XYZ file of C-alpha atoms in Angstrom:
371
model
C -17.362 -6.237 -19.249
C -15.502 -5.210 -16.105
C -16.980 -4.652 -12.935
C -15.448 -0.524 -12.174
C -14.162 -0.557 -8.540
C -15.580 2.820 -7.306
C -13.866 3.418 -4.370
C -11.396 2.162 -1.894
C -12.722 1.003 1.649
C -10.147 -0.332 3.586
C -6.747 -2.526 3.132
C -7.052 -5.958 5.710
C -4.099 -7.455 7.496
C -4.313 -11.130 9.266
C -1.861 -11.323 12.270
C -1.613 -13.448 15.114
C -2.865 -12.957 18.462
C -0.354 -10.730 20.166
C 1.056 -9.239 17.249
C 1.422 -5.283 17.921
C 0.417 -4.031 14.162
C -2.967 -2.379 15.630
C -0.783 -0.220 18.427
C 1.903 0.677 16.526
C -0.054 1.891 13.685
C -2.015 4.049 16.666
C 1.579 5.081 18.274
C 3.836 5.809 15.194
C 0.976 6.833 12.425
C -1.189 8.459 13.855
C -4.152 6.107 13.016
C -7.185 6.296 15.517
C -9.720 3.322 16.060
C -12.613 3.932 13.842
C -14.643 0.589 14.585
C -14.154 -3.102 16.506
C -15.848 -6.483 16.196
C -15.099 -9.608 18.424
C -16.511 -12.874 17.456
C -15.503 -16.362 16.427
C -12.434 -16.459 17.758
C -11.486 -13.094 16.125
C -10.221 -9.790 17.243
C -11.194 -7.045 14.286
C -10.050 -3.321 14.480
C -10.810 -1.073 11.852
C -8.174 2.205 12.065
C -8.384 5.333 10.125
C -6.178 8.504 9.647
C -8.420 10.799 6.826
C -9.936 8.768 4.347
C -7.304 5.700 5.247
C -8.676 2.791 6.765
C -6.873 -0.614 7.718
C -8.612 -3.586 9.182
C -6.607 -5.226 11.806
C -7.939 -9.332 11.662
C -6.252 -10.649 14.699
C -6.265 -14.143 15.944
C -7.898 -17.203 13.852
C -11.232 -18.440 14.227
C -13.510 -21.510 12.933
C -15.537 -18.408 10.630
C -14.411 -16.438 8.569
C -13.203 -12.788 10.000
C -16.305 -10.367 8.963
C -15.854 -9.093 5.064
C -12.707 -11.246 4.403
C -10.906 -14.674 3.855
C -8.595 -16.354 6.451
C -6.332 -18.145 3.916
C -3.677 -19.345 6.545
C -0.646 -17.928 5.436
C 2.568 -18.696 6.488
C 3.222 -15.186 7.698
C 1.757 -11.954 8.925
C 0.526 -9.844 5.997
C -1.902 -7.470 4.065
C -4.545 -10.481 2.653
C -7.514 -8.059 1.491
C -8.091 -5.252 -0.719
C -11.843 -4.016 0.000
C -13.071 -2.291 -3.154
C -16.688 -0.900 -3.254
C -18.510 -1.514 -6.149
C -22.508 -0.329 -7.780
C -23.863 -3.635 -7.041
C -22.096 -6.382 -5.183
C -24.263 -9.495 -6.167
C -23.744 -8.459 -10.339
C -20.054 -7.469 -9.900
C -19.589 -11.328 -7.709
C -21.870 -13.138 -10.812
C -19.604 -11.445 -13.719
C -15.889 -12.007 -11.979
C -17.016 -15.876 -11.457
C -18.445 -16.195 -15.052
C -14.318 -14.590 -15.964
C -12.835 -17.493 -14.234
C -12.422 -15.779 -10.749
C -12.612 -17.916 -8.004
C -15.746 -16.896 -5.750
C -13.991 -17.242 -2.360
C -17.366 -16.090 -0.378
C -20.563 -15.468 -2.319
C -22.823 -13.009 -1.497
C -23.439 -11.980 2.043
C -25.412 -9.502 3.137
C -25.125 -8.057 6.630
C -27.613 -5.499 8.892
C -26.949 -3.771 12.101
C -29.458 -0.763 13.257
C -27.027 1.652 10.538
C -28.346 -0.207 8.102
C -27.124 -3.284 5.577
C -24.274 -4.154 3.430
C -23.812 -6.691 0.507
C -19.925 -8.171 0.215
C -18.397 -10.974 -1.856
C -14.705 -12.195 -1.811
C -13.017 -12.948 -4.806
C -9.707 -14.576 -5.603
C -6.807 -12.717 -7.140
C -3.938 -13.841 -9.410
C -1.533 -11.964 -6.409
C -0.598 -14.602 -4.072
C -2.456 -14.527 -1.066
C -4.367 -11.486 -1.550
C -8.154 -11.820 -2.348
C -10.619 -9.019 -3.069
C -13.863 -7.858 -1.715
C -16.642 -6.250 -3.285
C -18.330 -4.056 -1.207
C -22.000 -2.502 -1.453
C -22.641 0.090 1.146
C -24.967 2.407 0.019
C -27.687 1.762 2.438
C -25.274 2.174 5.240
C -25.175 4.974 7.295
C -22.283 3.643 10.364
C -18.841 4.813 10.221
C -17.240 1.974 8.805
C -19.618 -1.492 8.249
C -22.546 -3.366 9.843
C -21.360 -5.574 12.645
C -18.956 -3.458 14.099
C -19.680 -1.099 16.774
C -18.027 2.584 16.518
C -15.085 3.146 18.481
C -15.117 7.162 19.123
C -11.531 8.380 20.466
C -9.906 11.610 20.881
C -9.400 13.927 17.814
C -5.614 14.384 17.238
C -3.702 15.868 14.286
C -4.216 13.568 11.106
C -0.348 12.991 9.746
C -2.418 11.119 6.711
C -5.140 12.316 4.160
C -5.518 9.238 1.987
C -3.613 6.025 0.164
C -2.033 7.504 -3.003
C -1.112 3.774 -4.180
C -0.786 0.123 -3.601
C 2.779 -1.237 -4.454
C 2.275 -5.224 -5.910
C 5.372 -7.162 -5.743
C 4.753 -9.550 -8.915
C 7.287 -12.655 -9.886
C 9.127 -11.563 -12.812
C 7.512 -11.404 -15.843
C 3.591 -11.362 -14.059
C 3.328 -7.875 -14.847
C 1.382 -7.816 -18.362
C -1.001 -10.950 -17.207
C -1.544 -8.861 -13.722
C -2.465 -5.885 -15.635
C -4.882 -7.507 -18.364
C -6.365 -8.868 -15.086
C -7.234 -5.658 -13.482
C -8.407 -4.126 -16.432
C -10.807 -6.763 -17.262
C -12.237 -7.177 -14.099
C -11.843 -3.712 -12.346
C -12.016 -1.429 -14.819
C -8.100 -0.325 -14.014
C -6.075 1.286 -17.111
C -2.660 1.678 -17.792
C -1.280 4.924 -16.527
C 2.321 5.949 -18.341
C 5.045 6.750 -15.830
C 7.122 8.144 -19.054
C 6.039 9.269 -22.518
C 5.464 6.704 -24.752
C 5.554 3.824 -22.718
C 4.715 0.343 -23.734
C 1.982 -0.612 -20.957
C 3.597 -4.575 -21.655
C 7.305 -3.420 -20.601
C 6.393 -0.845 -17.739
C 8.582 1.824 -16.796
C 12.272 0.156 -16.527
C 14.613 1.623 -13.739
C 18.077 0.540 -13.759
C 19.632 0.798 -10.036
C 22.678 -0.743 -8.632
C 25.825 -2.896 -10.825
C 25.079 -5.135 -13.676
C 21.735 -5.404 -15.507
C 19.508 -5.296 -12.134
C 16.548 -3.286 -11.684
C 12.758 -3.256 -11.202
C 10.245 -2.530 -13.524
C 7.204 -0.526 -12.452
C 3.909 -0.510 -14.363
C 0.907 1.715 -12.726
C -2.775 1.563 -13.153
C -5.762 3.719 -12.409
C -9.475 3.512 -12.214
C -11.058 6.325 -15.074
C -11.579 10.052 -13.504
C -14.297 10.072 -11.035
C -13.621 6.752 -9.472
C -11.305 7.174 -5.843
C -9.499 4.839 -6.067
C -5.507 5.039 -5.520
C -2.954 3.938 -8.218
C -1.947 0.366 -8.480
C 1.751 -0.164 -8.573
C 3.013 -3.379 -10.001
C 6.501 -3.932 -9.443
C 8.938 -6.731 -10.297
C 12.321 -7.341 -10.827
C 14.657 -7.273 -13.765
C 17.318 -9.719 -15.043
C 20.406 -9.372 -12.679
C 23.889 -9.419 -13.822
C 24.915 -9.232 -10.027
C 24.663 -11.044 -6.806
C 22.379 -9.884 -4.088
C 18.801 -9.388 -3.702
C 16.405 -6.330 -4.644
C 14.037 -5.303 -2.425
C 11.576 -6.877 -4.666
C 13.272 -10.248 -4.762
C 13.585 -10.320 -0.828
C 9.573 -9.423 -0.305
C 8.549 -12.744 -2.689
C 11.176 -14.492 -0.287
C 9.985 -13.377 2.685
C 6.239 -13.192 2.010
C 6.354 -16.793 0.751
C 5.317 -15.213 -2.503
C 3.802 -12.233 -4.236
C 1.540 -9.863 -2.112
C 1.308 -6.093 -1.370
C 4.421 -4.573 -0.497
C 3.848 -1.346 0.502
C 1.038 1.316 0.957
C 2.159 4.923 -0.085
C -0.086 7.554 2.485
C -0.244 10.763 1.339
C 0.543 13.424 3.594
C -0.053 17.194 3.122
C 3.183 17.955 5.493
C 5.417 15.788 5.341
C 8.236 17.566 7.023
C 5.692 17.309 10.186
C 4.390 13.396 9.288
C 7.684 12.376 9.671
C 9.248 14.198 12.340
C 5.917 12.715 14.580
C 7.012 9.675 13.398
C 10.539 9.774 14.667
C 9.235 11.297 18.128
C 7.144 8.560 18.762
C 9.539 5.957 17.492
C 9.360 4.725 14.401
C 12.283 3.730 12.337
C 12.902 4.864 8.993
C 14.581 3.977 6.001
C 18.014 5.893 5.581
C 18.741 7.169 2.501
C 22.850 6.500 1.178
C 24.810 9.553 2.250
C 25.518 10.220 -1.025
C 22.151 10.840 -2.096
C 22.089 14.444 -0.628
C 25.709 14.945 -2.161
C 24.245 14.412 -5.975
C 25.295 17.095 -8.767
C 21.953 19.509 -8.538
C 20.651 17.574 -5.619
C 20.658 20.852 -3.607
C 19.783 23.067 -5.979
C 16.768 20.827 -6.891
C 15.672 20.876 -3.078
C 15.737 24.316 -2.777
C 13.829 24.571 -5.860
C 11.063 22.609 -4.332
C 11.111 25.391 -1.244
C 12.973 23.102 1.146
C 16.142 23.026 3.205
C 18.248 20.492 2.407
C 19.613 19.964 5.752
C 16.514 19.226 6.969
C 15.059 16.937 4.760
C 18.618 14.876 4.894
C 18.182 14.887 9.069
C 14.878 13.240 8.271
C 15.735 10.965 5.282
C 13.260 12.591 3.018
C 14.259 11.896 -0.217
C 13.019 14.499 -3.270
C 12.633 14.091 -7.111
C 11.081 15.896 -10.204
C 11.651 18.832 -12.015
C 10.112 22.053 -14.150
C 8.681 23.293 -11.285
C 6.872 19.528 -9.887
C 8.138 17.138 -7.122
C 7.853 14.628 -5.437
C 9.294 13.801 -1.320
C 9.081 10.458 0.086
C 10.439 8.690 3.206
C 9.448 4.630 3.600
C 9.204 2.972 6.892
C 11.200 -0.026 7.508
C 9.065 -3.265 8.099
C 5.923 -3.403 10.482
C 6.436 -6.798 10.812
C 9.564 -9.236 12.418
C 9.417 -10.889 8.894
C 10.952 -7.557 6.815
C 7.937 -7.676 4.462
C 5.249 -5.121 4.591
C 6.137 -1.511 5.072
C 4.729 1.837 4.673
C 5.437 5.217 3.060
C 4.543 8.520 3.172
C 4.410 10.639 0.538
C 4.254 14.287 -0.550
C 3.356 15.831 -4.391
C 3.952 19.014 -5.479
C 2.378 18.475 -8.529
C 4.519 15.297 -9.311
C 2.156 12.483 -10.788
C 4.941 9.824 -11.056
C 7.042 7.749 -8.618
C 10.447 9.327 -8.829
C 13.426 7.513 -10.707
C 16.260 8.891 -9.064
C 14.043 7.544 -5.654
C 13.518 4.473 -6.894
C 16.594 3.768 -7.203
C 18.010 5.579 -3.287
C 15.359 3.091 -1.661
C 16.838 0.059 -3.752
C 20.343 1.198 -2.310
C 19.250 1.943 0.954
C 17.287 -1.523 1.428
C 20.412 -3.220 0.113
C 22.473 -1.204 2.933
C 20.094 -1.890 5.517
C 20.257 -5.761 4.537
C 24.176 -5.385 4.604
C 24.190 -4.113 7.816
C 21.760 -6.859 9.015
C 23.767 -9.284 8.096
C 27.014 -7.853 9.715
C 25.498 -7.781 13.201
């Protein structure tokens, strides 16, 4: 029997000492410190914009960082996916009797808030583990053992994750998914009629026979927790690298690529962004120059100009869409990024999308290369 993961806490990152993900996630997102922790040799900062949190774990200590796993990896990345569950001790007890690897048994911590129970778990994903979180005799704003950070109130660009994009090795997808299901309850959710959950939705971009295939899972209707994305590459015909294929590369295998924020407005999200200084993805020029491209926009209530000055790219149709705009990389390695997203009643991912951020990450790589 699967242990249900009820609700997302926060997503974990392990960087070194000096790295700047903490302040630019402050400057270009938005986020505002929610909670810090200093001990044994780490730095911890828990940020939050609306009901997303990310734990910043810098620095590298002789303990473990607080509700996580230092697993040494070769480069700076997203290493934990904090789930809370009903009971953290039963959930820890039935993943180990599945095979999981218990990483840290049972711990329960207290501060004057109150006490939490947490376990960390190994995952088939690379170097991302899982903890199971029991927090319902807490009453802090974020976990026992940090103390609250209060900061000014600004304008939240974010509401919440929408989903977790996986970057699998080829062909991981149907043993990733029997995995989640088992042991957290996720189920296959259909990004096209009549999918087959073992073949994913297939999206053809670029020459040749390249692509990626996308397969999404859910927790049942009650749970909040965001979509899982798993995402892996076809068979190529052609030279070159997906974005897919240069993630495994760069992360020194599989891990979580990107984390899709939703954002209420994100005509407004973005153009904060660019003030402050982030750098976006830019969609091909061509993408705004499509056959019904415009008229599409405009049937979504937007101004194409605009959301081309802003590289906000748009898909559905029958009166739901879907805007997105990614982030380039938030680290020097070109691995993790972010994006933020918009629905207007869109539940899927966007295939004509899909395949403008292949093209644009294979321009952006071009253009790397040139300089």
């Amino acid at each position: 029997m699967a242990t249900p993961a009820r609700r997302l806490c926060h997503i974990a990152f392990h960087v070194p000492t000096g790295q700047p993900l903490a302040h630019d996630l402050q400057r270009l997102f938005g986020f505002q410190p929610l909670a810090a922790r200093e001990a044994d040799g780490w730095k911890q900062l828990a940020l939050r914009s609306g009901d997303a949190v990310f734990l910043v774990n810098e620095g590298s200590g002789p303990a473990e960082p607080l509700y996580g796993l230092d697993q040494r990896h070769a480069v700076p990345s997203a290493t934990n996916l904090c789930f809370e569950v009903t009971d953290a001790d039963a959930a820890a007890k039935v993943l180990a009797a599945r095979g999981c690897s218990l990483l840290v048994p049972p711990v329960k911590v207290r501060d004057a808030r109150g006490h939490a129970t947490y376990a960390v778990i190994s995952s088939p994903l690379g170097n991302v583990s899982l903890t199971l979180l029991e927090r319902a005799s807490f009453c802090g704003p974020f976990l026992p053992g940090f103390r609250p950070v209060f900061s000014a109130t600004s304008p939240r660009w974010v509401s919440h994750v929408d989903h977790l994009t996986l970057a699998c090795t080829p062909g991981s997808s149907p043993t990733l998914m029997r995995w989640f299901r088992d042991c957290l309850g996720f189920r296959h959710l259909p990004l096209s009629p009549g999918e087959d959950p073992q073949r994913g939705l297939e999206v053809p971009v670029g020459s040749g026979r390249g692509g990626l295939r996308l397969t999404a899972l859910q927790t049942p209707l009650g749970n909040d927790v965001p979509t899982l994305v798993l995402a892996e590459s076809l068979n190529r015909a052609s030279s070159g690298q997906d974005q897919v294929e240069q993630f495994l590369l760069r992360n020194r295998g599989p891990g979580l690529q990107h984390v899709g924020l939703y954002t209420p407005n994100i005509m407004e999200a973005t153009e904060r962004v660019l003030e402050a200084g982030g750098y976006l993805l830019t969609p091909p020029e061509a993408y705004y120059q499509q056959p019904g491209k415009e008229r599409q926009i405009r049937a979504a209530g937007h101004e194409p100009s605009l959301l081309a000055r802003q590289g906000i790219l748009l898909d559905g149709d029958k009166g739901k869409f879907l805007l997105q705009v990614f982030t380039k990389s938030l680290f020097a390695e070109d691995t993790f990024f972010l994006e933020l997203i918009q629905r207007q009643g869109a539940t899927g991912f966007g295939q004509g999308n899909i395949r403008a951020l292949w093209q644009s990450v294979q321009e952006q790589a071009a253009r790397g290369q040139q300089a």
